[in-house]
CSV table of C-alpha atoms in Angstrom, one decimal:
chain,number,residue,atom,x,y,z
C,1,MET,CA,115.6,82.4,99.0
C,2,LEU,CA,117.8,82.5,96.0
C,3,PRO,CA,120.9,80.3,95.7
C,4,THR,CA,123.9,82.7,96.4
C,5,LYS,CA,126.9,80.4,96.2
C,6,CYS,CA,128.3,78.1,93.6
C,7,PRO,CA,128.8,74.6,95.2
C,8,LEU,CA,131.5,73.8,92.7
C,9,CYS,CA,133.9,76.7,92.9
C,10,HIS,CA,132.4,78.5,95.9
C,11,ASN,CA,131.8,81.7,93.9
C,12,ARG,CA,129.6,84.0,96.0
C,13,TYR,CA,128.2,86.0,93.2
C,14,LEU,CA,125.8,84.1,90.9
C,15,SER,CA,123.9,85.4,88.0
C,16,TYR,CA,120.2,84.8,87.4
C,17,GLU,CA,119.3,84.3,83.7
C,18,ASN,CA,116.3,82.7,82.0
C,19,ASP,CA,115.0,81.2,85.3
C,20,TYR,CA,118.4,79.7,86.2
C,21,ALA,CA,121.1,80.5,88.7
C,22,VAL,CA,124.3,80.5,86.8
C,23,CYS,CA,128.0,80.6,87.9
C,24,HIS,CA,130.1,82.4,85.2
C,25,LYS,CA,133.3,81.9,87.2
C,26,CYS,CA,133.5,78.1,86.7
C,27,GLY,CA,130.9,77.9,83.9
C,28,LYS,CA,129.7,74.5,85.2
C,29,TYR,CA,127.0,75.4,87.7
C,30,GLN,CA,123.4,76.0,86.5
C,31,LYS,CA,120.4,75.5,88.7
C,32,SER,CA,116.8,75.8,87.7
C,33,LEU,CA,114.8,78.2,89.9
C,34,ASN,CA,111.4,77.2,91.4
C,35,PHE,CA,108.1,79.1,91.2
C,36,LEU,CA,108.9,81.2,94.2
C,37,GLN,CA,112.5,81.9,93.3
C,38,LYS,CA,111.7,83.2,89.7
C,39,PRO,CA,110.1,86.5,90.8
C,40,LEU,CA,113.1,87.1,93.2
C,41,ALA,CA,115.5,86.4,90.3
C,42,TRP,CA,113.6,88.8,88.1
C,43,ALA,CA,113.7,91.5,90.8
C,44,ASN,CA,117.4,90.9,91.3
C,45,ASN,CA,118.1,92.5,87.9
C,46,LYS,CA,115.5,95.3,88.1
C,47,SER,CA,115.8,98.9,89.4
C,48,TRP,CA,113.9,99.8,92.6
C,49,ILE,CA,114.1,103.6,92.2
C,50,LEU,CA,110.8,104.2,90.4
C,51,ARG,CA,109.0,101.3,91.9
C,52,LEU,CA,109.5,102.3,95.5
C,53,PRO,CA,107.3,105.5,95.2
C,54,ILE,CA,104.6,103.3,93.5
C,55,ILE,CA,104.4,100.9,96.4
C,56,VAL,CA,104.4,103.8,98.9
C,57,TRP,CA,101.5,105.3,96.9
C,58,PHE,CA,99.5,102.1,97.0
C,59,GLY,CA,100.2,101.9,100.8
C,60,TYR,CA,98.8,105.4,101.1
C,61,MET,CA,95.6,104.3,99.2
C,62,PHE,CA,95.4,101.3,101.6
C,63,TRP,CA,95.4,103.7,104.5
C,64,LEU,CA,92.7,105.8,102.9
C,65,ASN,CA,90.5,102.7,102.4
C,66,ILE,CA,90.9,101.7,106.0
C,67,ASN,CA,90.1,105.1,107.4
C,68,ASP,CA,87.2,106.0,105.0
C,69,ALA,CA,84.8,103.2,104.0
C,70,LYS,CA,83.5,105.2,101.0
C,71,TRP,CA,86.9,106.2,99.6
C,72,ALA,CA,87.0,103.5,97.0
C,73,LEU,CA,83.9,105.1,95.4
C,74,ASP,CA,85.4,108.6,95.4
C,75,ARG,CA,85.4,109.5,91.7
C,76,LEU,CA,88.0,112.2,92.2
C,77,GLY,CA,90.2,110.9,95.0
C,78,ASN,CA,90.5,107.2,93.8
C,79,PRO,CA,92.6,107.1,90.6
C,80,PHE,CA,91.1,103.7,89.7
C,81,SER,CA,87.6,104.9,90.1
C,82,ALA,CA,86.8,105.9,86.5
C,83,LEU,CA,88.4,102.8,85.1
C,84,ASP,CA,86.7,100.5,87.6
C,85,LEU,CA,83.3,102.1,86.9
C,86,GLY,CA,83.8,101.4,83.2
C,87,ILE,CA,84.7,97.8,83.9
C,88,HIS,CA,81.7,97.5,86.2
C,89,GLU,CA,79.3,98.7,83.5
C,90,LEU,CA,81.0,96.4,80.9
C,91,GLY,CA,80.4,93.5,83.3
C,92,HIS,CA,76.6,94.1,83.1
C,93,LYS,CA,76.9,93.8,79.3
C,94,ILE,CA,79.1,90.7,79.3
C,95,PHE,CA,76.7,88.8,81.6
C,96,LEU,CA,73.5,89.7,79.7
C,97,PRO,CA,73.3,86.2,78.1
C,98,PHE,CA,73.2,84.6,81.6
C,99,GLY,CA,69.9,86.1,82.7
C,100,GLU,CA,68.6,89.0,84.7
C,101,PHE,CA,70.1,88.1,88.1
C,102,MET,CA,73.6,87.5,86.6
C,103,THR,CA,73.4,90.7,84.6
C,104,ILE,CA,72.9,92.6,87.8
C,105,LEU,CA,75.6,90.7,89.6
C,106,GLY,CA,77.9,90.9,86.5
C,107,GLY,CA,79.0,94.5,87.2
C,108,SER,CA,80.5,93.8,90.6
C,109,LEU,CA,81.6,90.4,89.6
C,110,PHE,CA,83.6,91.4,86.5
C,111,GLN,CA,85.0,94.4,88.4
C,112,CYS,CA,86.7,91.8,90.6
C,113,ILE,CA,87.5,89.3,87.9
C,114,PHE,CA,89.4,91.9,85.7
C,115,PRO,CA,92.3,92.5,88.1
C,116,ILE,CA,92.7,88.7,88.4
C,117,LEU,CA,92.9,88.4,84.6
C,118,CYS,CA,95.6,91.1,84.6
C,119,LEU,CA,97.4,89.2,87.4
C,120,VAL,CA,97.6,86.1,85.2
C,121,ALA,CA,98.7,88.1,82.2
C,122,PHE,CA,101.4,89.9,84.1
C,123,ILE,CA,102.8,86.6,85.6
C,124,LYS,CA,102.9,85.1,82.1
C,125,GLN,CA,104.8,88.2,80.9
C,126,LYS,CA,107.1,88.0,84.0
C,127,TRP,CA,106.0,91.4,85.1
C,128,TYR,CA,106.0,90.3,88.7
C,129,PHE,CA,105.9,93.7,90.4
C,130,SER,CA,102.8,94.7,88.4
C,131,ALA,CA,101.3,91.3,89.2
C,132,SER,CA,101.8,92.0,92.9
C,133,LEU,CA,99.9,95.3,92.6
C,134,CYS,CA,97.0,93.5,91.0
C,135,PHE,CA,96.2,92.1,94.5
C,136,CYS,CA,96.0,95.7,95.7
C,137,TRP,CA,93.8,96.7,92.8
C,138,LEU,CA,91.5,93.8,93.5
C,139,GLY,CA,91.4,94.9,97.1
C,140,ILE,CA,90.3,98.4,96.0
C,141,ASN,CA,87.6,96.9,93.9
C,142,LEU,CA,86.4,94.8,96.8
C,143,TYR,CA,86.3,97.8,99.0
C,144,ASP,CA,84.2,99.5,96.3
C,145,VAL,CA,81.8,96.5,96.1
C,146,ALA,CA,81.6,96.4,100.0
C,147,THR,CA,80.6,100.1,100.1
C,148,TYR,CA,77.9,99.4,97.4
C,149,VAL,CA,76.7,96.3,99.4
C,150,ALA,CA,76.5,98.3,102.7
C,151,ASP,CA,74.3,100.9,100.9
C,152,ALA,CA,71.7,98.3,99.9
C,153,ARG,CA,69.1,99.4,102.6
C,154,ALA,CA,70.2,103.0,103.0
C,155,ARG,CA,70.4,103.6,99.2
C,156,GLU,CA,72.3,106.9,99.6
C,157,ILE,CA,75.1,106.4,97.0
C,158,PRO,CA,74.6,108.6,93.9
C,159,LEU,CA,74.1,106.4,90.9
C,160,GLY,CA,74.5,107.1,87.2
C,161,VAL,CA,72.0,105.8,84.7
C,162,GLY,CA,72.9,102.2,85.6
C,163,PRO,CA,71.2,99.2,84.1
C,164,ALA,CA,67.8,100.6,85.3
C,165,ILE,CA,66.1,97.7,83.4
C,166,TYR,CA,65.3,95.5,86.3
C,167,SER,CA,62.1,95.2,88.2
C,168,LEU,CA,61.3,93.7,91.6
C,169,ASP,CA,57.8,92.8,92.8
C,170,ALA,CA,58.0,94.8,96.0
C,171,SER,CA,56.3,98.1,97.0
C,172,ASN,CA,59.6,99.7,97.9
C,173,ALA,CA,61.4,98.8,94.7
C,174,ASP,CA,59.3,100.7,92.1
C,175,THR,CA,61.5,103.7,91.6
C,176,VAL,CA,64.2,104.0,88.9
C,177,TYR,CA,66.9,104.4,91.6
C,178,ASP,CA,65.9,101.2,93.4
C,179,ASN,CA,65.9,99.4,90.0
C,180,ALA,CA,69.4,100.7,89.2
C,181,HIS,CA,70.9,99.8,92.7
C,182,ASP,CA,72.6,96.5,92.0
C,183,TRP,CA,72.9,95.3,95.6
C,184,PHE,CA,69.5,96.4,96.7
C,185,GLN,CA,68.2,94.2,93.9
C,186,LEU,CA,70.5,91.3,94.6
C,187,LEU,CA,70.0,91.2,98.3
C,188,SER,CA,66.3,91.8,98.1
C,189,ARG,CA,65.8,88.9,95.7
C,190,THR,CA,67.9,86.5,97.8
C,191,GLY,CA,66.3,87.5,101.1
C,192,HIS,CA,69.5,88.9,102.6
C,193,LEU,CA,68.8,92.6,102.6
C,194,LYS,CA,69.0,92.9,106.4
C,195,GLN,CA,72.4,91.3,106.3
C,196,ASP,CA,73.9,94.0,104.0
C,197,LEU,CA,76.3,95.5,106.6
C,198,GLN,CA,77.5,92.0,107.7
C,199,ILE,CA,78.1,90.9,104.1
C,200,ALA,CA,79.9,94.2,103.4
C,201,ASN,CA,82.2,93.7,106.4
C,202,ASN,CA,83.1,90.2,105.3
C,203,ILE,CA,84.0,91.6,101.8
C,204,ARG,CA,86.1,94.3,103.5
C,205,ILE,CA,88.0,91.6,105.4
C,206,VAL,CA,88.9,89.8,102.1
C,207,ALA,CA,89.8,93.2,100.6
C,208,TYR,CA,92.1,94.0,103.6
C,209,ALA,CA,93.8,90.6,103.3
C,210,LEU,CA,94.4,90.9,99.5
C,211,PHE,CA,95.6,94.5,99.7
C,212,THR,CA,98.0,93.5,102.5
C,213,LEU,CA,99.3,90.5,100.4
C,214,GLY,CA,99.9,92.8,97.4
C,215,LEU,CA,101.8,95.3,99.5
C,216,LEU,CA,103.9,92.6,101.1
C,217,LEU,CA,104.8,90.9,97.8
C,218,GLY,CA,105.7,94.3,96.2
C,219,ALA,CA,107.8,95.1,99.2
C,220,ILE,CA,109.6,91.8,99.0
C,221,LEU,CA,110.4,92.3,95.3
C,222,ILE,CA,111.7,95.9,96.0
C,223,THR,CA,113.9,94.5,98.8
C,224,GLN,CA,115.3,92.0,96.4
C,225,MET,CA,115.9,94.8,93.8
C,226,ILE,CA,117.9,96.7,96.4
C,227,ILE,CA,119.9,93.6,97.4
C,228,GLY,CA,120.6,93.0,93.7
C,229,SER,CA,121.8,96.6,93.3
C,230,ILE,CA,124.2,96.2,96.2
C,231,GLN,CA,125.5,92.9,94.8
C,232,LYS,CA,126.2,94.5,91.4
C,233,TYR,CA,128.0,97.3,93.1
C,234,LYS,CA,130.2,94.8,95.0
C,235,ILE,CA,130.9,92.8,91.9
C,236,ASN,CA,131.9,95.9,89.9
C,237,LYS,CA,134.1,97.0,92.8
C,238,ALA,CA,135.8,93.6,92.9
C,239,LEU,CA,136.3,93.6,89.1
C,240,LYS,CA,138.0,97.0,89.3
C,241,LYS,CA,140.4,95.8,92.0
C,242,ALA,CA,141.2,92.6,90.0
């Protein structure tokens, strides 16, 4: 929680500036905020009006993921799908120097790394609400990867050109489609093809947890924005009476 009262003059309305809680009434109190308080102080001075529909929209996407295991791969319904597909294909290129196996894994791996990189960048820029949504974005990508993993044996998901450069010394892996199916290749080579559904379910559990965390953090920030708006209203009302 944020400090809300000056211990020196007992002023109940503090300002939050440059990661400090400041009392402008006595001008003597200034307290440094900790890591958890800084996002709340940031939110205290922000508007919730445009951010509330965004968090509701992400909550709706969360509900869609829970109710449809393949929604994350929906190229029309999922607004992140085209971007994530591009990041996925870029991942294959980035991991080319690390060998064939890592090149195959690189698509799904970089697809999950990219939201984490954005999360770090947003925190450094103090864009805390955007940072909270990166957990949701990572969750969407993990749902995407989980659907891909679950398809390793069935191999029913429509694929684009894909890397299609890999080979596997097995009689059921000599088609272009099988060569282009990342998780058929990965699980076949590691001897875990029969565990594809179990692995996919484990990934979905992580996706569920991260998506929930992102929604919770976003909701906390919006709540603080609303509290800050109410406090500003009370301060302005008190100043008018003074």
